PDB file of C-alpha atoms in Angstrom:
ATOM      1  CA  UNK V   7       6.510  36.047   9.616  1.00 77.00           C
ATOM      2  CA  UNK V   8       4.237  34.993  12.440  1.00 82.00           C
ATOM      3  CA  UNK V   9       3.356  38.630  12.972  1.00 87.00           C
ATOM      4  CA  UNK V  10       1.966  39.175   9.499  1.00 91.00           C
ATOM      5  CA  UNK V  11       0.010  35.742   9.519  1.00 90.00           C
ATOM      6  CA  UNK V  12      -1.588  36.834  12.869  1.00 89.00           C
ATOM      7  CA  UNK V  13      -2.631  40.007  11.361  1.00 91.00           C
ATOM      8  CA  UNK V  14      -4.098  38.103   8.246  1.00 93.00           C
ATOM      9  CA  UNK V  15      -6.084  35.934  10.441  1.00 91.00           C
ATOM     10  CA  UNK V  16      -8.188  38.996  11.716  1.00 92.00           C
ATOM     11  CA  UNK V  17      -8.738  40.438   8.142  1.00 93.00           C
ATOM     12  CA  UNK V  18     -12.501  39.924   7.453  1.00 92.00           C
ATOM     13  CA  UNK V  19     -13.134  36.737   5.388  1.00 92.00           C
ATOM     14  CA  UNK V  20     -15.530  38.837   3.005  1.00 92.00           C
ATOM     15  CA  UNK V  21     -12.217  40.557   1.723  1.00 94.00           C
ATOM     16  CA  UNK V  22     -10.447  37.317   0.623  1.00 95.00           C
ATOM     17  CA  UNK V  23     -10.936  35.741  -2.731  1.00 94.00           C
ATOM     18  CA  UNK V  24     -10.972  32.032  -3.890  1.00 91.00           C
ATOM     19  CA  UNK V  25      -8.788  31.479  -6.928  1.00 87.00           C
ATOM     20  CA  UNK V  26      -9.819  29.088  -9.648  1.00 79.00           C
ATOM     21  CA  UNK V  27      -6.568  28.091 -10.856  1.00 68.00           C
ATOM     22  CA  UNK V  28      -4.006  26.353 -10.133  1.00 65.00           C
ATOM     23  CA  UNK V  29      -6.018  24.997  -7.399  1.00 70.00           C
ATOM     24  CA  UNK V  30      -8.779  26.508  -5.194  1.00 77.00           C
ATOM     25  CA  UNK V  31      -6.515  28.890  -2.995  1.00 87.00           C
ATOM     26  CA  UNK V  32      -7.817  31.660  -0.644  1.00 92.00           C
ATOM     27  CA  UNK V  33      -5.911  34.805  -0.841  1.00 95.00           C
ATOM     28  CA  UNK V  34      -6.163  38.535   0.041  1.00 96.00           C
ATOM     29  CA  UNK V  35      -6.164  40.929  -3.100  1.00 97.00           C
ATOM     30  CA  UNK V  36      -4.274  44.016  -1.712  1.00 97.00           C
ATOM     31  CA  UNK V  37      -3.159  46.231  -4.626  1.00 98.00           C
ATOM     32  CA  UNK V  38      -4.448  46.428  -8.206  1.00 97.00           C
ATOM     33  CA  UNK V  39      -1.273  46.661 -10.369  1.00 96.00           C
ATOM     34  CA  UNK V  40      -2.909  46.651 -13.803  1.00 94.00           C
ATOM     35  CA  UNK V  41      -5.909  48.074 -15.467  1.00 93.00           C
ATOM     36  CA  UNK V  42      -6.565  44.607 -16.772  1.00 94.00           C
ATOM     37  CA  UNK V  43      -7.488  43.305 -13.406  1.00 95.00           C
ATOM     38  CA  UNK V  44      -4.191  42.035 -12.131  1.00 97.00           C
ATOM     39  CA  UNK V  45      -3.799  42.105  -8.300  1.00 97.00           C
ATOM     40  CA  UNK V  46      -1.102  41.424  -5.831  1.00 98.00           C
ATOM     41  CA  UNK V  47      -1.971  40.032  -2.413  1.00 97.00           C
ATOM     42  CA  UNK V  48      -1.131  37.559   0.106  1.00 97.00           C
ATOM     43  CA  UNK V  49      -2.175  34.097   0.929  1.00 95.00           C
ATOM     44  CA  UNK V  50      -2.917  32.818   4.469  1.00 93.00           C
ATOM     45  CA  UNK V  51       0.728  31.779   4.974  1.00 94.00           C
ATOM     46  CA  UNK V  52       1.921  35.415   3.978  1.00 96.00           C
ATOM     47  CA  UNK V  53       3.208  34.566   0.574  1.00 96.00           C
ATOM     48  CA  UNK V  54       2.931  37.107  -2.081  1.00 97.00           C
ATOM     49  CA  UNK V  55       0.276  36.138  -4.866  1.00 97.00           C
ATOM     50  CA  UNK V  56      -0.248  37.816  -8.398  1.00 97.00           C
ATOM     51  CA  UNK V  57      -3.359  37.028 -10.169  1.00 95.00           C
ATOM     52  CA  UNK V  58      -6.900  38.019 -10.938  1.00 94.00           C
ATOM     53  CA  UNK V  59      -9.988  37.745  -8.733  1.00 92.00           C
ATOM     54  CA  UNK V  60     -11.534  34.548  -9.091  1.00 90.00           C
ATOM     55  CA  UNK V  61      -9.061  33.408 -11.802  1.00 91.00           C
ATOM     56  CA  UNK V  62      -5.557  32.112 -12.075  1.00 91.00           C
ATOM     57  CA  UNK V  63      -2.929  33.178  -9.498  1.00 94.00           C
ATOM     58  CA  UNK V  64       0.781  32.461  -9.020  1.00 94.00           C
ATOM     59  CA  UNK V  65       2.531  32.494  -5.655  1.00 94.00           C
ATOM     60  CA  UNK V  66       6.144  33.315  -4.833  1.00 96.00           C
ATOM     61  CA  UNK V  67       6.155  30.060  -2.633  1.00 94.00           C
ATOM     62  CA  UNK V  68       6.585  28.339  -6.244  1.00 93.00           C
ATOM     63  CA  UNK V  69       8.967  30.984  -7.677  1.00 94.00           C
ATOM     64  CA  UNK V  70       8.804  34.243  -9.263  1.00 96.00           C
ATOM     65  CA  UNK V  71       7.737  34.210 -12.988  1.00 96.00           C
ATOM     66  CA  UNK V  72       7.289  36.741 -15.684  1.00 97.00           C
ATOM     67  CA  UNK V  73       3.616  37.169 -14.431  1.00 96.00           C
ATOM     68  CA  UNK V  74       5.254  39.532 -11.795  1.00 97.00           C
ATOM     69  CA  UNK V  75       6.533  41.817 -14.388  1.00 98.00           C
ATOM     70  CA  UNK V  76       3.581  44.191 -14.513  1.00 97.00           C
ATOM     71  CA  UNK V  77       4.462  45.121 -10.751  1.00 97.00           C
ATOM     72  CA  UNK V  78       7.447  47.160 -12.409  1.00 98.00           C
ATOM     73  CA  UNK V  79       4.814  49.169 -14.483  1.00 97.00           C
ATOM     74  CA  UNK V  80       4.009  50.964 -11.148  1.00 97.00           C
ATOM     75  CA  UNK V  81       5.941  54.054 -10.134  1.00 96.00           C
ATOM     76  CA  UNK V  82       8.109  53.055  -7.036  1.00 96.00           C
ATOM     77  CA  UNK V  83       6.690  55.940  -5.084  1.00 96.00           C
ATOM     78  CA  UNK V  84       3.064  54.889  -5.898  1.00 96.00           C
ATOM     79  CA  UNK V  85       3.599  51.411  -4.889  1.00 97.00           C
ATOM     80  CA  UNK V  86       5.252  52.282  -1.557  1.00 96.00           C
ATOM     81  CA  UNK V  87       2.103  54.507  -0.806  1.00 97.00           C
ATOM     82  CA  UNK V  88      -0.126  51.646  -1.701  1.00 97.00           C
ATOM     83  CA  UNK V  89       1.717  49.232   0.680  1.00 97.00           C
ATOM     84  CA  UNK V  90       1.436  52.084   3.319  1.00 97.00           C
ATOM     85  CA  UNK V  91      -2.144  52.237   2.890  1.00 97.00           C
ATOM     86  CA  UNK V  92      -3.007  48.527   2.764  1.00 96.00           C
ATOM     87  CA  UNK V  93      -0.674  47.955   5.861  1.00 96.00           C
ATOM     88  CA  UNK V  94      -2.536  50.549   7.750  1.00 96.00           C
ATOM     89  CA  UNK V  95      -5.919  49.383   6.668  1.00 94.00           C
ATOM     90  CA  UNK V  96      -5.328  45.793   7.360  1.00 95.00           C
ATOM     91  CA  UNK V  97      -2.935  46.138  10.492  1.00 94.00           C
ATOM     92  CA  UNK V  98      -0.334  44.526   8.372  1.00 95.00           C
ATOM     93  CA  UNK V  99       3.559  45.246   9.344  1.00 95.00           C
ATOM     94  CA  UNK V 100       4.486  47.506   6.335  1.00 94.00           C
ATOM     95  CA  UNK V 101       8.237  46.706   6.529  1.00 94.00           C
ATOM     96  CA  UNK V 102       7.635  43.022   6.141  1.00 94.00           C
ATOM     97  CA  UNK V 103       5.263  43.674   3.138  1.00 96.00           C
ATOM     98  CA  UNK V 104       7.837  45.916   1.497  1.00 96.00           C
ATOM     99  CA  UNK V 105      10.766  43.493   2.249  1.00 95.00           C
ATOM    100  CA  UNK V 106       8.928  40.323   0.889  1.00 96.00           C
ATOM    101  CA  UNK V 107       7.620  41.731  -2.109  1.00 98.00           C
ATOM    102  CA  UNK V 108       9.454  40.202  -5.076  1.00 98.00           C
ATOM    103  CA  UNK V 109      10.520  43.436  -6.700  1.00 98.00           C
ATOM    104  CA  UNK V 110      14.090  42.570  -7.037  1.00 98.00           C
ATOM    105  CA  UNK V 111      13.408  39.165  -8.549  1.00 98.00           C
ATOM    106  CA  UNK V 112      10.990  40.717 -11.049  1.00 98.00           C
ATOM    107  CA  UNK V 113      13.687  43.219 -11.996  1.00 98.00           C
ATOM    108  CA  UNK V 114      16.044  40.337 -12.556  1.00 98.00           C
ATOM    109  CA  UNK V 115      13.638  38.724 -14.870  1.00 98.00           C
ATOM    110  CA  UNK V 116      12.995  41.875 -16.664  1.00 98.00           C
ATOM    111  CA  UNK V 117      16.787  42.647 -17.268  1.00 97.00           C
ATOM    112  CA  UNK V 118      17.263  39.393 -18.641  1.00 95.00           C
ATOM    113  CA  UNK V 119      13.988  39.363 -20.876  1.00 95.00           C
ATOM    114  CA  UNK V 120      15.181  40.985 -23.872  1.00 93.00           C
ATOM    115  CA  UNK V 121      12.104  43.005 -24.059  1.00 96.00           C
ATOM    116  CA  UNK V 122      12.592  46.791 -24.573  1.00 96.00           C
ATOM    117  CA  UNK V 123       9.660  47.628 -22.311  1.00 97.00           C
ATOM    118  CA  UNK V 124      10.594  45.423 -19.276  1.00 98.00           C
ATOM    119  CA  UNK V 125      14.254  46.206 -19.651  1.00 98.00           C
ATOM    120  CA  UNK V 126      13.347  50.241 -19.513  1.00 97.00           C
ATOM    121  CA  UNK V 127      11.004  49.533 -16.451  1.00 98.00           C
ATOM    122  CA  UNK V 128      13.611  47.321 -14.640  1.00 98.00           C
ATOM    123  CA  UNK V 129      16.229  50.063 -14.968  1.00 98.00           C
ATOM    124  CA  UNK V 130      13.934  52.839 -13.930  1.00 97.00           C
ATOM    125  CA  UNK V 131      13.237  50.926 -10.868  1.00 98.00           C
ATOM    126  CA  UNK V 132      17.024  50.419 -10.272  1.00 97.00           C
ATOM    127  CA  UNK V 133      17.490  54.290 -10.264  1.00 95.00           C
ATOM    128  CA  UNK V 134      15.450  54.464  -7.097  1.00 94.00           C
ATOM    129  CA  UNK V 135      16.980  51.330  -5.202  1.00 95.00           C
ATOM    130  CA  UNK V 136      20.372  49.678  -4.920  1.00 95.00           C
ATOM    131  CA  UNK V 137      20.991  47.039  -7.517  1.00 96.00           C
ATOM    132  CA  UNK V 138      21.836  43.518  -6.336  1.00 96.00           C
ATOM    133  CA  UNK V 139      24.921  41.731  -7.627  1.00 96.00           C
ATOM    134  CA  UNK V 140      22.912  39.796 -10.240  1.00 96.00           C
ATOM    135  CA  UNK V 141      21.294  42.916 -11.360  1.00 97.00           C
ATOM    136  CA  UNK V 142      24.853  44.595 -11.911  1.00 97.00           C
ATOM    137  CA  UNK V 143      25.796  41.630 -14.063  1.00 96.00           C
ATOM    138  CA  UNK V 144      22.694  41.940 -16.145  1.00 97.00           C
ATOM    139  CA  UNK V 145      23.077  45.747 -16.426  1.00 97.00           C
ATOM    140  CA  UNK V 146      26.757  45.302 -17.789  1.00 96.00           C
ATOM    141  CA  UNK V 147      25.497  43.159 -20.465  1.00 95.00           C
ATOM    142  CA  UNK V 148      22.978  45.945 -21.507  1.00 95.00           C
ATOM    143  CA  UNK V 149      25.686  48.787 -21.894  1.00 95.00           C
ATOM    144  CA  UNK V 150      26.657  47.441 -25.328  1.00 92.00           C
ATOM    145  CA  UNK V 151      23.366  45.588 -26.397  1.00 94.00           C
ATOM    146  CA  UNK V 152      22.164  46.805 -29.698  1.00 93.00           C
ATOM    147  CA  UNK V 153      18.540  45.968 -29.033  1.00 94.00           C
ATOM    148  CA  UNK V 154      18.383  48.250 -25.942  1.00 95.00           C
ATOM    149  CA  UNK V 155      17.680  51.997 -26.715  1.00 94.00           C
ATOM    150  CA  UNK V 156      20.477  54.651 -25.927  1.00 95.00           C
ATOM    151  CA  UNK V 157      18.764  56.036 -22.832  1.00 95.00           C
ATOM    152  CA  UNK V 158      18.473  52.633 -21.297  1.00 96.00           C
ATOM    153  CA  UNK V 159      22.155  51.780 -22.073  1.00 95.00           C
ATOM    154  CA  UNK V 160      23.266  55.224 -20.644  1.00 96.00           C
ATOM    155  CA  UNK V 161      21.254  54.409 -17.368  1.00 96.00           C
ATOM    156  CA  UNK V 162      22.810  50.965 -17.282  1.00 97.00           C
ATOM    157  CA  UNK V 163      26.186  52.322 -17.516  1.00 96.00           C
ATOM    158  CA  UNK V 164      25.504  55.042 -14.854  1.00 96.00           C
ATOM    159  CA  UNK V 165      24.189  52.096 -12.417  1.00 97.00           C
ATOM    160  CA  UNK V 166      27.284  49.913 -12.752  1.00 95.00           C
ATOM    161  CA  UNK V 167      29.908  52.760 -12.502  1.00 88.00           C
TER     162      UNK V 167
END
């Protein structure tokens, strides 16, 4: 983590944002994840942040919440390209960015949400990455869930077998 913190220290201060809530926090917005102005970025300690410029933010340091779910609306290939781009642009270690981004935690929240949209997005993401053990348990529950559409149930079954 020291490597990424050192790299963040040389990013021009003009690119950093000051959040309004929950407390004044400086963070570096890196990737726009929603047309509503939702960004993901890093604070000075290299914790991932989700929020709006000049507005409310949430840090992974305080836990991953449903506010991270819009991350799953991105295509995994597009997100990987965005991480590659910001890593190159700001001289940040791309592997650390990828490994620390809370995608798996967002997937867990989505799978347990009982939201058709978020469940579909989580299952779509899991078609491109290996599921964690907690994902497998949540996927097993989806196989027979009546509130999930047939395509999602079939994909869930494929992922657990």
